[in-house]
Short mmCIF file of C-alpha atoms and ligand atoms in Angstrom, two decimals:
data_model
loop_
_atom_site.label_atom_id
_atom_site.label_comp_id
_atom_site.label_asym_id
_atom_site.label_seq_id
_atom_site.Cartn_x
_atom_site.Cartn_y
_atom_site.Cartn_z
CA LEU A 1 45.49 32.88 1.37
CA LEU A 2 41.53 33.23 2.47
CA GLU A 3 41.76 30.06 4.03
CA GLU A 4 45.03 30.27 5.85
CA LEU A 5 43.65 33.55 7.13
CA GLY A 6 40.01 32.09 8.20
CA VAL A 7 38.57 35.28 6.60
CA LEU A 8 34.76 34.74 5.70
CA PHE A 9 34.80 34.80 1.74
CA GLU A 10 32.46 33.85 -1.31
CA GLY A 11 34.03 32.29 -4.08
CA VAL A 12 32.23 32.85 -7.49
CA ALA A 13 32.87 30.54 -9.98
CA ILE A 14 34.27 31.65 -13.66
CA ASP A 15 33.98 29.16 -16.19
CA PRO A 16 36.79 30.64 -18.99
CA SER A 17 35.85 27.93 -21.29
CA LYS A 18 32.08 29.47 -21.70
CA GLY A 19 33.58 33.05 -21.79
CA GLU A 20 32.50 33.81 -18.82
CA GLN A 21 35.89 36.02 -18.18
CA LEU A 22 34.41 38.43 -20.93
CA GLN A 23 31.28 39.52 -19.25
CA PRO A 24 30.93 43.10 -18.65
CA GLU A 25 30.48 42.85 -15.14
CA PHE A 26 33.45 41.17 -14.54
CA LEU A 27 35.58 43.19 -16.94
CA LYS A 28 34.83 45.65 -14.37
CA VAL A 29 36.99 44.28 -11.55
CA SER A 30 39.28 42.46 -14.15
CA PRO A 31 39.81 44.71 -17.14
CA ASN A 32 42.38 42.08 -18.48
CA GLY A 33 39.38 39.82 -18.55
CA ARG A 34 41.06 36.72 -16.92
CA ILE A 35 41.07 34.97 -13.29
CA PRO A 36 41.41 35.24 -10.44
CA ALA A 37 39.55 38.46 -9.06
CA LEU A 38 38.96 39.95 -6.21
CA LYS A 39 35.91 41.99 -4.90
CA ASP A 40 36.42 43.38 -1.21
CA SER A 41 33.25 44.79 0.25
CA ASP A 42 35.27 45.58 3.62
CA PRO A 43 37.87 47.65 2.73
CA ALA A 44 40.70 48.62 5.25
CA ASP A 45 39.92 52.37 5.02
CA GLY A 46 36.09 52.05 5.47
CA GLY A 47 35.48 53.59 1.88
CA GLU A 48 33.59 52.19 -1.00
CA PRO A 49 34.25 48.19 -1.83
CA MET A 50 37.29 48.23 -4.09
CA SER A 51 38.41 45.39 -6.64
CA VAL A 52 41.87 43.97 -7.18
CA PHE A 53 42.97 41.79 -10.10
CA GLU A 54 45.99 39.66 -10.48
CA SER A 55 46.78 37.24 -8.10
CA GLY A 56 49.85 38.74 -6.64
CA ALA A 57 48.81 41.88 -6.18
CA ILE A 58 45.52 40.60 -4.62
CA LEU A 59 48.05 38.34 -2.43
CA ILE A 60 49.99 41.38 -1.87
CA TYR A 61 46.74 43.71 -0.73
CA LEU A 62 45.02 41.06 1.18
CA ALA A 63 48.28 39.91 3.54
CA ASP A 64 48.45 43.90 4.16
CA LYS A 65 45.26 44.07 4.86
CA TYR A 66 45.44 41.01 7.45
CA GLY A 67 48.83 41.90 9.01
CA HIS A 68 50.04 37.84 8.07
CA PHE A 69 52.28 36.32 5.55
CA LEU A 70 53.95 39.19 4.09
CA PRO A 71 56.42 40.95 6.43
CA ARG A 72 56.29 44.67 7.06
CA ASP A 73 60.48 45.12 7.42
CA ALA A 74 61.68 46.26 4.00
CA ARG A 75 64.41 43.33 3.83
CA PRO A 76 62.05 40.44 4.44
CA ARG A 77 59.45 42.10 2.53
CA THR A 78 61.33 42.68 -0.44
CA ALA A 79 62.54 39.10 -0.17
CA VAL A 80 59.25 38.11 -0.52
CA LEU A 81 58.00 40.08 -3.73
CA GLU A 82 61.26 39.00 -4.89
CA TRP A 83 60.01 35.73 -5.27
CA ILE A 84 55.93 37.02 -6.22
CA MET A 85 57.58 38.86 -9.01
CA TRP A 86 59.73 35.16 -9.91
CA GLN A 87 56.29 33.30 -10.00
CA MET A 88 54.54 36.04 -11.89
CA ALA A 89 56.70 36.99 -14.78
CA GLY A 90 58.55 33.26 -15.18
CA LEU A 91 56.92 30.26 -12.98
CA GLY A 92 53.46 31.13 -13.99
CA PRO A 93 53.74 32.35 -17.96
CA THR A 94 56.26 29.46 -18.28
CA MET A 95 54.30 26.68 -17.15
CA GLY A 96 51.46 27.96 -18.71
CA GLN A 97 52.45 27.99 -22.56
CA ALA A 98 54.33 24.61 -21.68
CA ARG A 99 51.08 23.54 -21.05
CA HIS A 100 49.23 25.22 -24.06
CA PHE A 101 52.06 23.43 -26.61
CA ARG A 102 51.58 20.51 -25.24
CA PHE A 103 48.01 20.18 -24.80
CA PHE A 104 46.12 22.64 -27.12
CA ALA A 105 48.25 23.36 -29.72
CA PRO A 106 46.57 22.65 -33.13
CA ALA A 107 49.18 21.32 -34.56
CA PRO A 108 52.18 19.63 -32.47
CA HIS A 109 54.99 22.20 -32.41
CA ALA A 110 58.75 20.41 -31.07
CA TYR A 111 60.42 23.00 -30.45
CA SER A 112 57.78 25.49 -28.65
CA ILE A 113 57.33 22.29 -26.63
CA GLN A 114 60.84 22.03 -25.81
CA ARG A 115 61.76 25.65 -25.07
CA PHE A 116 59.03 25.59 -21.87
CA THR A 117 59.75 22.21 -21.04
CA ASN A 118 63.42 23.31 -20.51
CA GLU A 119 62.75 26.51 -19.15
CA SER A 120 60.17 24.79 -16.54
CA SER A 121 62.72 22.86 -15.77
CA ARG A 122 65.46 25.82 -14.91
CA LEU A 123 62.74 27.45 -13.23
CA PHE A 124 62.21 24.36 -11.03
CA SER A 125 66.10 24.21 -10.54
CA VAL A 126 66.21 28.26 -9.23
CA LEU A 127 63.60 27.06 -6.72
CA ASP A 128 65.13 23.93 -5.84
CA ALA A 129 68.68 25.60 -5.02
CA ARG A 130 66.95 28.00 -2.91
CA LEU A 131 64.51 25.90 -0.57
CA ARG A 132 68.13 24.07 -0.15
CA GLY A 133 68.40 24.27 4.16
CA ARG A 134 65.25 25.83 4.03
CA ASP A 135 61.60 25.04 4.76
CA PHE A 136 59.89 27.56 3.14
CA ILE A 137 60.99 30.19 -0.13
CA CYS A 138 61.40 33.38 2.57
CA GLY A 139 61.76 32.20 5.89
CA GLU A 140 58.36 32.00 7.54
CA TYR A 141 55.78 30.41 5.50
CA SER A 142 54.43 33.38 3.50
CA ILE A 143 52.53 34.52 0.11
CA ALA A 144 55.69 33.60 -2.03
CA ASP A 145 55.26 30.03 -1.25
CA MET A 146 51.81 30.31 -1.56
CA CYS A 147 51.65 31.44 -5.23
CA CYS A 148 54.49 29.14 -6.11
CA TRP A 149 52.81 25.80 -4.88
CA PRO A 150 50.04 25.16 -7.25
CA TRP A 151 52.04 24.93 -10.32
CA LEU A 152 54.23 21.85 -9.11
CA LEU A 153 50.49 20.21 -9.64
CA TYR A 154 51.22 20.17 -13.45
CA SER A 155 54.95 19.06 -12.84
CA LYS A 156 54.73 15.50 -13.97
CA SER A 157 51.92 16.11 -17.49
CA ASN A 158 54.27 19.31 -18.16
CA GLY A 159 57.46 17.08 -17.86
CA GLN A 160 59.46 17.31 -14.96
CA ASN A 161 60.03 14.72 -12.70
CA LEU A 162 60.09 16.23 -8.73
CA ALA A 163 62.80 13.30 -7.98
CA ASP A 164 65.12 15.19 -9.79
CA PHE A 165 64.51 18.37 -7.68
CA PRO A 166 64.60 17.09 -4.12
CA ASP A 167 64.24 20.19 -1.95
CA LEU A 168 61.32 21.18 -4.25
CA ALA A 169 59.55 17.64 -3.75
CA ARG A 170 60.12 18.36 0.07
CA TRP A 171 58.93 21.25 0.57
CA PHE A 172 55.67 20.69 -2.40
CA GLU A 173 54.78 17.56 0.47
CA SER A 174 55.23 20.00 3.15
CA VAL A 175 53.64 22.26 2.00
CA GLY A 176 50.57 20.19 0.82
CA GLU A 177 49.83 18.67 4.44
CA ARG A 178 48.81 22.40 5.58
CA ALA A 179 44.98 22.00 6.87
CA ALA A 180 44.20 25.80 4.83
CA VAL A 181 45.92 23.83 1.52
CA LYS A 182 44.15 20.39 1.66
CA ARG A 183 41.12 22.58 2.44
CA VAL A 184 41.48 24.46 -0.69
CA ALA A 185 42.43 21.61 -2.83
CA ARG A 186 39.20 19.92 -1.85
CA LYS A 187 37.02 22.55 -2.27
CA TRP A 188 37.84 23.91 -5.30
CA TRP A 189 40.33 21.21 -7.31
CA GLU A 190 39.02 18.09 -6.52
CA GLY A 191 38.31 16.43 -10.17
CA VAL A 192 40.41 18.90 -12.13
CA ALA A 193 42.45 17.21 -14.12
CA TYR A 194 46.03 18.21 -13.71
CA GLU A 195 47.62 15.32 -15.45
CA THR A 196 46.05 15.63 -18.95
CA PRO A 197 43.29 18.22 -19.80
CA GLN A 198 40.21 17.47 -21.24
CA LYS A 199 39.83 18.17 -24.79
CA ILE A 200 38.25 21.29 -25.77
CA THR A 201 35.57 22.13 -28.30
CA LYS A 202 35.92 24.58 -31.44
CA ALA A 203 33.75 27.06 -29.41
CA GLN A 204 35.88 26.75 -26.62
CA ARG A 205 38.98 26.56 -28.38
CA ALA A 206 37.77 30.23 -29.89
CA VAL A 207 36.98 31.86 -26.69
CA LEU A 208 40.10 30.78 -25.03
CA PHE A 209 42.65 31.50 -27.74
CA GLY A 210 40.50 32.91 -30.56
CA ARG A 211 40.66 36.52 -29.36
CA THR A 212 42.46 39.47 -31.05
CA ARG A 213 42.51 42.76 -30.88
CA GLN A 214 38.94 43.21 -32.61
N1 GSH B 1 48.76 37.09 -14.31
C1 GSH B 1 47.34 36.32 -14.27
C2 GSH B 1 47.20 35.39 -15.24
C3 GSH B 1 46.02 34.63 -15.16
C4 GSH B 1 45.35 33.97 -16.00
O1 GSH B 1 45.99 33.51 -17.43
N2 GSH B 1 44.50 33.33 -15.75
C5 GSH B 1 44.00 32.52 -16.72
C6 GSH B 1 43.37 30.94 -15.24
S1 GSH B 1 44.36 30.47 -14.32
C7 GSH B 1 42.58 33.11 -17.57
O2 GSH B 1 41.65 33.41 -16.67
N3 GSH B 1 42.37 32.44 -18.15
C8 GSH B 1 41.26 32.76 -19.39
C9 GSH B 1 41.72 33.07 -20.76
O3 GSH B 1 42.26 33.74 -20.94
O4 GSH B 1 40.34 33.82 -21.05
C10 GSH B 1 47.28 36.20 -12.55
O5 GSH B 1 48.20 35.81 -12.14
O6 GSH B 1 46.15 36.76 -11.98
#
């Protein structure tokens, strides 16, 4: 979104496998200990710097601040918010779990892989149907497209064949051609193994998946 807006920003790399998301300084910004998080040193009200966590909240905050990619009128705005919530509660967590059980489970567990793969495929078909006859999820290109698109990078390794979802595939290709999307992909994601993640060490496993209430 920041690339699309052409806003000057500083990206701070946080390596979750080293536990950098658990540093007290970061937890002040993102109390859930997860990325992404935003610190705005120039909020619209002219007040103190403000921080935002949760990617959906960050997108809504910035789209409202700069007046792009999220309509103000109730009907089109609600449509965008519906698909943002759909991603945050459905597509993102489901694909995350599918990936977890497929690549990071200490012992293979067929039912978990099947459950999250099937549910991911169902969600793909929902978005595919939504995109039939549409260029974007909600009329104009919006933050709904922005938050759903990156998950499609994982489709192949997560067991989905984009050829089974023709309208989703068309949309994925065309959004991927946007200059800002290409710039971001080059800047941040090049070299990331979308297909099969690297094996993690015992220490990384403990940081990423071993945390409990204690
Ligand atoms: N609902 C959150 C999910 C954030 C999330 O799970 N982030 C992952 C990386 S993509 C993370 O920080 N993982 C580190 C960890 O689990 O410790 C959002 O959309 O911002």
